[in-house]
Coordinates of C-alpha atoms in Angstrom, one line a residue:
M9 CA -12.8 -5.8 -23.5
Y10 CA -11.5 -8.6 -21.2
K11 CA -13.7 -11.1 -19.5
V12 CA -12.7 -13.0 -16.4
L13 CA -13.8 -15.9 -14.3
F14 CA -15.4 -14.8 -11.0
T15 CA -17.0 -16.6 -8.1
V16 CA -19.5 -15.0 -5.7
V17 CA -20.0 -16.8 -2.4
L18 CA -22.5 -15.5 0.2
L19 CA -21.1 -15.6 3.7
V20 CA -23.3 -15.5 6.7
V21 CA -21.4 -16.5 9.8
V22 CA -20.4 -15.2 13.2
S23 CA -16.7 -14.9 14.1
N24 CA -15.6 -13.5 17.4
G25 CA -19.1 -12.2 17.9
Y26 CA -18.8 -10.3 14.6
A27 CA -21.7 -10.9 12.2
A28 CA -20.6 -11.0 8.5
N29 CA -22.5 -11.0 5.3
Y30 CA -20.0 -10.8 2.6
S31 CA -19.5 -12.1 -1.0
I32 CA -16.1 -13.0 -2.3
T33 CA -15.2 -12.4 -6.0
D34 CA -12.1 -13.7 -7.8
L35 CA -11.1 -10.7 -10.0
G36 CA -9.5 -13.0 -12.7
T37 CA -6.6 -12.1 -15.0
F38 CA -5.8 -11.0 -18.6
G39 CA -5.2 -14.6 -19.6
G40 CA -2.4 -15.5 -17.2
N41 CA -2.4 -17.1 -13.8
D42 CA -2.0 -14.4 -11.2
S43 CA -3.5 -11.0 -10.3
Y44 CA -3.3 -8.5 -7.4
A45 CA -5.9 -6.2 -5.9
M46 CA -4.3 -3.2 -4.2
D47 CA -6.9 -0.5 -3.5
I48 CA -10.6 0.2 -3.7
N49 CA -12.5 3.5 -3.7
D50 CA -15.9 4.3 -2.3
A51 CA -17.5 3.8 -5.8
G52 CA -16.3 0.2 -5.6
Q53 CA -13.6 0.6 -8.3
I54 CA -10.6 -1.6 -7.7
V55 CA -7.1 -1.1 -8.9
G56 CA -4.3 -3.6 -9.2
S57 CA -2.4 -5.6 -11.7
A58 CA -3.0 -8.8 -13.6
E59 CA -1.0 -11.2 -15.8
D60 CA -1.5 -12.0 -19.4
S61 CA -0.6 -15.3 -21.2
S62 CA 2.9 -14.1 -21.9
G63 CA 3.6 -13.4 -18.2
T64 CA 3.4 -9.6 -18.5
F65 CA 1.4 -7.7 -15.8
Y66 CA -0.9 -4.8 -16.6
A67 CA -2.4 -2.3 -14.3
F68 CA -6.2 -2.5 -14.2
I69 CA -9.4 -0.9 -13.0
Y70 CA -12.1 -3.4 -12.1
E71 CA -15.7 -2.3 -11.9
D72 CA -19.1 -3.7 -12.8
N73 CA -17.6 -7.2 -13.0
N74 CA -15.2 -6.1 -15.7
M75 CA -11.4 -5.8 -15.6
S76 CA -10.0 -3.0 -17.9
N77 CA -6.3 -2.7 -18.9
I78 CA -5.3 0.9 -18.3
G79 CA -2.0 0.7 -20.2
T80 CA 1.7 0.6 -19.8
F81 CA 4.8 2.6 -20.9
S82 CA 6.4 -0.5 -22.4
G83 CA 6.7 -3.5 -20.0
S84 CA 4.7 -4.6 -17.0
S85 CA 2.6 -2.0 -15.2
Y86 CA 1.2 -2.1 -11.7
G87 CA -1.8 -0.2 -10.4
M88 CA -1.4 0.7 -6.7
G89 CA -3.8 3.4 -5.6
I90 CA -7.1 4.9 -6.7
N91 CA -9.1 7.9 -5.5
D92 CA -12.8 8.5 -5.4
S93 CA -12.7 10.1 -8.9
G94 CA -11.1 7.0 -10.4
E95 CA -7.7 8.6 -10.8
V96 CA -4.9 6.0 -10.4
T97 CA -1.3 5.9 -9.5
G98 CA 1.2 3.1 -9.8
Y99 CA 4.3 2.4 -11.9
S100 CA 5.2 0.9 -15.2
Q101 CA 8.4 -0.3 -16.9
T102 CA 9.7 1.8 -19.7
S103 CA 11.3 0.7 -22.9
S104 CA 14.7 1.0 -21.1
G105 CA 13.5 -1.5 -18.5
V106 CA 13.2 0.8 -15.5
S107 CA 10.0 1.7 -13.6
H108 CA 8.4 5.1 -13.7
A109 CA 5.5 6.3 -11.6
F110 CA 2.4 7.2 -13.4
Y111 CA -0.8 9.2 -13.0
Y112 CA -3.9 7.8 -14.9
S113 CA -7.1 9.6 -15.6
D114 CA -9.7 9.4 -18.4
G115 CA -7.8 7.0 -20.5
T116 CA -4.4 8.7 -20.3
M117 CA -1.4 7.5 -18.4
N118 CA 1.1 10.3 -17.6
D119 CA 4.7 9.5 -16.8
L120 CA 5.5 11.3 -13.5
G121 CA 9.2 11.3 -14.1
T122 CA 12.2 10.5 -11.9
I123 CA 15.2 12.1 -10.1
D124 CA 18.2 12.1 -12.4
G125 CA 16.8 9.4 -14.6
Y126 CA 16.6 6.6 -12.0
E127 CA 13.4 4.7 -11.0
S128 CA 10.2 5.9 -9.4
Q129 CA 7.0 4.4 -8.1
G130 CA 3.6 5.7 -7.1
Y131 CA 1.7 4.0 -4.2
A132 CA -1.3 6.1 -3.2
I133 CA -3.4 9.0 -4.5
N134 CA -5.7 11.3 -2.6
N135 CA -8.9 13.1 -3.8
L136 CA -6.9 16.2 -4.7
S137 CA -4.9 14.3 -7.3
K138 CA -1.7 14.2 -5.2
S139 CA 0.1 10.9 -5.1
V140 CA 3.0 9.7 -3.1
G141 CA 5.7 7.0 -3.5
R142 CA 9.5 7.0 -3.9
A143 CA 12.1 8.1 -6.5
Y144 CA 15.7 6.9 -6.6
S145 CA 18.5 9.5 -6.6
S146 CA 21.0 6.8 -7.5
S147 CA 20.9 3.0 -8.1
T148 CA 20.6 2.4 -4.4
N149 CA 19.3 5.6 -2.6
H150 CA 15.7 6.6 -2.7
Y151 CA 13.5 9.4 -1.3
A152 CA 9.8 9.7 -0.4
V153 CA 8.2 12.0 -2.9
R154 CA 4.9 13.6 -3.7
Y155 CA 3.7 13.9 -7.3
G156 CA 1.2 16.2 -9.1
T157 CA -0.5 15.0 -12.2
D158 CA 2.6 15.3 -14.4
Q159 CA 5.8 15.4 -12.3
I160 CA 7.4 15.2 -8.9
D161 CA 6.5 18.3 -6.9
D162 CA 8.0 17.6 -3.5
V163 CA 11.0 15.5 -2.2
F164 CA 10.6 14.7 1.5
G165 CA 14.2 13.9 2.3
G166 CA 15.2 11.4 4.9
T167 CA 17.5 8.4 4.3
D168 CA 16.1 5.6 2.0
S169 CA 12.7 7.0 2.6
I170 CA 9.4 5.9 1.0
A171 CA 5.9 7.3 1.3
Y172 CA 3.0 4.8 1.2
D173 CA -0.2 6.9 1.7
I174 CA -1.5 10.4 1.7
N175 CA -4.8 11.8 3.0
D176 CA -6.8 14.8 1.6
A177 CA -5.2 17.1 4.2
G178 CA -1.9 16.4 2.5
I179 CA -0.4 14.4 5.4
A180 CA 1.8 11.6 4.0
V181 CA 3.0 8.5 5.9
G182 CA 5.9 6.1 5.2
T183 CA 9.2 4.9 6.4
T184 CA 12.7 6.4 6.7
S185 CA 15.8 6.2 8.8
F186 CA 16.3 8.7 11.6
S187 CA 19.8 9.1 13.2
G188 CA 21.0 5.8 11.7
D189 CA 18.2 3.6 13.0
S190 CA 17.0 0.6 10.9
G191 CA 13.8 2.4 9.7
S192 CA 11.1 4.4 11.4
A193 CA 7.5 5.2 10.5
F194 CA 6.9 8.9 9.9
Y195 CA 4.2 11.3 9.0
Y196 CA 5.1 14.3 6.8
V197 CA 3.3 17.6 6.6
N198 CA 4.3 21.2 5.7
G199 CA 7.9 20.1 5.0
T200 CA 8.5 18.3 8.3
M201 CA 9.0 14.6 8.7
T202 CA 8.0 13.4 12.2
P203 CA 8.9 9.9 13.5
L204 CA 6.1 7.9 15.1
G205 CA 8.3 5.7 17.3
T206 CA 7.9 2.0 17.8
L207 CA 6.2 -0.6 20.0
G208 CA 9.5 -1.1 21.9
G209 CA 11.6 -2.5 19.1
S210 CA 14.1 -1.1 16.6
A211 CA 12.0 -0.3 13.6
S212 CA 8.5 0.6 12.3
N213 CA 6.7 1.2 9.0
A214 CA 3.6 3.3 8.3
F215 CA 1.4 2.2 5.4
G216 CA -2.0 3.9 5.7
I217 CA -3.7 7.1 7.0
N218 CA -7.4 8.2 7.0
E219 CA -9.0 11.6 7.1
Q220 CA -8.9 11.6 10.9
S221 CA -5.1 11.2 10.7
Q222 CA -5.2 7.8 12.3
I223 CA -2.1 6.0 11.0
V224 CA -1.6 2.2 10.7
G225 CA 1.4 0.1 9.9
G226 CA 3.8 -2.4 11.5
S227 CA 6.4 -2.0 14.3
K228 CA 8.9 -4.3 15.9
T229 CA 8.2 -5.1 19.5
A230 CA 10.8 -5.7 22.2
S231 CA 10.7 -9.4 21.2
G232 CA 11.9 -8.4 17.7
Y233 CA 8.8 -9.3 15.7
Y234 CA 6.6 -6.9 13.8
N235 CA 3.1 -6.2 15.1
A236 CA 0.3 -4.2 13.4
F237 CA -0.3 -0.8 15.0
I238 CA -2.7 2.1 15.0
Y239 CA -1.2 5.6 15.8
E240 CA -3.4 8.4 17.0
N241 CA -3.1 11.4 19.3
G242 CA 0.7 10.7 19.7
T243 CA 0.2 7.2 20.9
M244 CA 1.1 3.9 19.0
T245 CA -1.0 1.0 20.0
G246 CA -0.3 -2.6 19.0
L247 CA -3.2 -4.6 17.5
G248 CA -1.8 -8.0 18.2
T249 CA -1.7 -11.0 15.9
L250 CA -3.9 -14.0 14.9
G251 CA -1.8 -16.2 17.1
G252 CA 1.5 -16.2 15.3
S253 CA 4.5 -13.9 15.7
T254 CA 4.0 -11.1 13.2
S255 CA 1.3 -8.8 11.8
Y256 CA 1.1 -5.7 9.6
A257 CA -1.7 -3.2 9.0
F258 CA -2.0 -1.7 5.6
D259 CA -5.2 0.5 5.5
I260 CA -7.8 2.1 7.7
N261 CA -11.1 3.6 6.8
E262 CA -13.0 6.5 8.4
Q263 CA -14.8 4.1 10.8
G264 CA -11.4 3.0 12.1
Q265 CA -11.6 -0.4 10.6
V266 CA -8.2 -1.8 9.8
V267 CA -7.0 -4.4 7.4
G268 CA -3.7 -6.2 6.9
Y269 CA -2.2 -9.6 7.4
S270 CA -1.0 -11.7 10.3
Y271 CA 0.8 -15.0 10.9
Y272 CA -2.0 -17.0 12.5
D273 CA -0.2 -20.0 14.1
A274 CA 3.2 -21.4 15.2
S275 CA 3.9 -22.4 11.6
D276 CA 3.8 -18.8 10.6
T277 CA 1.2 -19.2 7.8
F278 CA -0.3 -15.8 7.1
H279 CA -3.9 -14.8 6.8
A280 CA -5.7 -11.6 5.9
F281 CA -7.4 -9.8 8.8
L282 CA -10.0 -7.1 9.7
Y283 CA -9.5 -5.3 13.0
D284 CA -12.7 -3.8 14.3
D285 CA -14.0 -2.9 17.7
G286 CA -10.9 -4.1 19.4
A287 CA -10.9 -7.5 17.8
M288 CA -8.6 -8.9 15.1
I289 CA -10.7 -11.2 12.8
D290 CA -9.2 -13.8 10.5
L291 CA -11.0 -13.2 7.2
N292 CA -10.7 -16.8 6.4
S293 CA -13.0 -17.6 9.2
W294 CA -15.8 -16.0 7.2
L295 CA -15.4 -18.5 4.4
P296 CA -17.3 -21.7 4.1
V297 CA -15.1 -24.6 5.2
D298 CA -15.2 -26.0 1.6
S299 CA -14.4 -22.8 -0.2
D300 CA -10.8 -23.8 -0.8
W301 CA -9.7 -20.1 -0.7
I302 CA -6.8 -18.9 1.5
L303 CA -7.0 -15.1 1.9
Q304 CA -3.5 -14.0 2.6
Y305 CA -3.2 -10.2 2.4
A306 CA -5.9 -7.5 2.9
Y307 CA -4.6 -4.3 1.4
A308 CA -7.4 -1.8 1.4
I309 CA -10.9 -1.2 2.9
N310 CA -13.4 1.5 1.8
E311 CA -16.0 3.3 3.7
F312 CA -18.6 0.6 3.1
G313 CA -16.4 -2.1 4.5
D314 CA -15.5 -3.7 1.2
I315 CA -12.1 -5.3 1.4
V316 CA -9.6 -6.1 -1.4
G317 CA -6.4 -8.0 -1.3
I318 CA -4.7 -11.2 -2.6
G319 CA -5.2 -14.9 -1.8
I320 CA -4.8 -18.3 -3.2
N321 CA -7.9 -19.3 -5.1
P322 CA -9.4 -22.9 -5.3
D323 CA -7.3 -23.6 -8.4
G324 CA -4.1 -22.7 -6.5
Y325 CA -3.4 -19.4 -8.2
T326 CA -2.6 -16.1 -6.6
R327 CA -5.6 -13.9 -7.3
G328 CA -6.9 -10.5 -6.4
F329 CA -10.2 -10.6 -4.5
I330 CA -12.9 -8.4 -3.2
L331 CA -15.0 -9.2 -0.1
Y332 CA -18.1 -7.2 -0.8
N333 CA -20.1 -6.1 2.2
N334 CA -23.7 -7.0 1.4
D335 CA -25.1 -5.3 4.5
A336 CA -23.6 -1.8 3.7
D337 CA -26.0 1.1 3.4
R338 CA -25.0 2.4 0.0
P339 CA -26.2 5.2 -2.2
V340 CA -28.8 4.0 -4.7
T341 CA -26.4 4.9 -7.6
D342 CA -23.9 2.3 -6.5
P343 CA -23.5 -0.6 -9.0
V344 CA -25.9 -3.5 -8.5
V345 CA -24.3 -6.8 -7.4
P346 CA -25.7 -10.2 -7.9
E347 CA -28.5 -11.3 -5.6
P348 CA -27.0 -13.3 -2.7
M349 CA -27.4 -17.0 -2.6
T350 CA -25.7 -19.6 -0.4
V351 CA -23.2 -20.4 -3.2
I352 CA -23.3 -18.8 -6.6
L353 CA -20.8 -19.6 -9.4
L354 CA -21.0 -17.4 -12.4
S355 CA -18.8 -17.9 -15.5
L356 CA -18.5 -15.2 -18.2
S357 CA -16.9 -16.6 -21.5
V358 CA -13.7 -17.3 -19.7
F359 CA -10.8 -15.5 -21.4
G360 CA -8.3 -16.9 -19.0
L361 CA -7.6 -18.0 -15.4
A362 CA -6.6 -15.5 -13.0
K363 CA 2.2 -9.4 -8.3
K364 CA 2.2 -7.0 -6.1
Q365 CA 5.5 -6.5 -4.7
S366 CA 5.3 -6.5 -0.9
R367 CA 4.8 -3.2 0.8
A368 CA 6.8 -4.4 3.7

């Protein structure tokens, strides 16, 4: 049983006309410096990876203020996606030093295999236990794939393709090259890979899809910079930025709320954002001015508006965080969170101070 340092801060502010009542929690580590929060389900379970004192990262599930190591094949492991049943996908280094995608359920981590012995990764899993990611067919070429619970069960094709998300209808999204372009967002269903186009530039990437088949990602514009987008009904719409040149969207929930990151000024410093009701909100604007957090990436949002990602904590470390929506109407069976106060600092027998490789 691992114990971690966590901080809960009540936020009651108004930003861009948006009232927010959120608590931020530092998820901690396994004794090292850094951690990464990559996904959250509707039960509030968070998946990611955290460092131990030797510098090794381990995939985790975080729930009820506790981070649990879910295992490894040999070296570092990284949890990337979790469904509403608590099944997890990600990837782990093997004894030979290469990464293999895994499926985790009920205490067991299954190796999902590879193509011809090269590397594979899992990035997202739906509620039917189907996960997606990529598998290498050589040391340099890789294909978007779908996994079952014990092996690869579909290879999408394309050129240097990768799948980042899949919904319960089995529609997957990701990036590949069409006709020699520099990379295009796609959706894949029934064996067909369909390009989404761009916002006027030369490339695009799709990272998230919800059950309404709304797709989010990032696309180059005519100016050559990536901007976050939402794609629906055959139309790609740019979401803008926080004032800088670039933005990416990583996830969208059933309410159409989008999370990601954006450069927010001319210095191209990046901040996590929530896009809701036509407005892109800098999540750092919800923090008290003396919080000393910098929220950099928002990777996932669940149906209650809880947001997870990574940021720089007050001690200067890269940490996974959750912004918990205190105003959400939740089932009574949901875990109880601490009573909100203006500022609460809770310490639990600190085991240690708390990488996700970019999806871009």
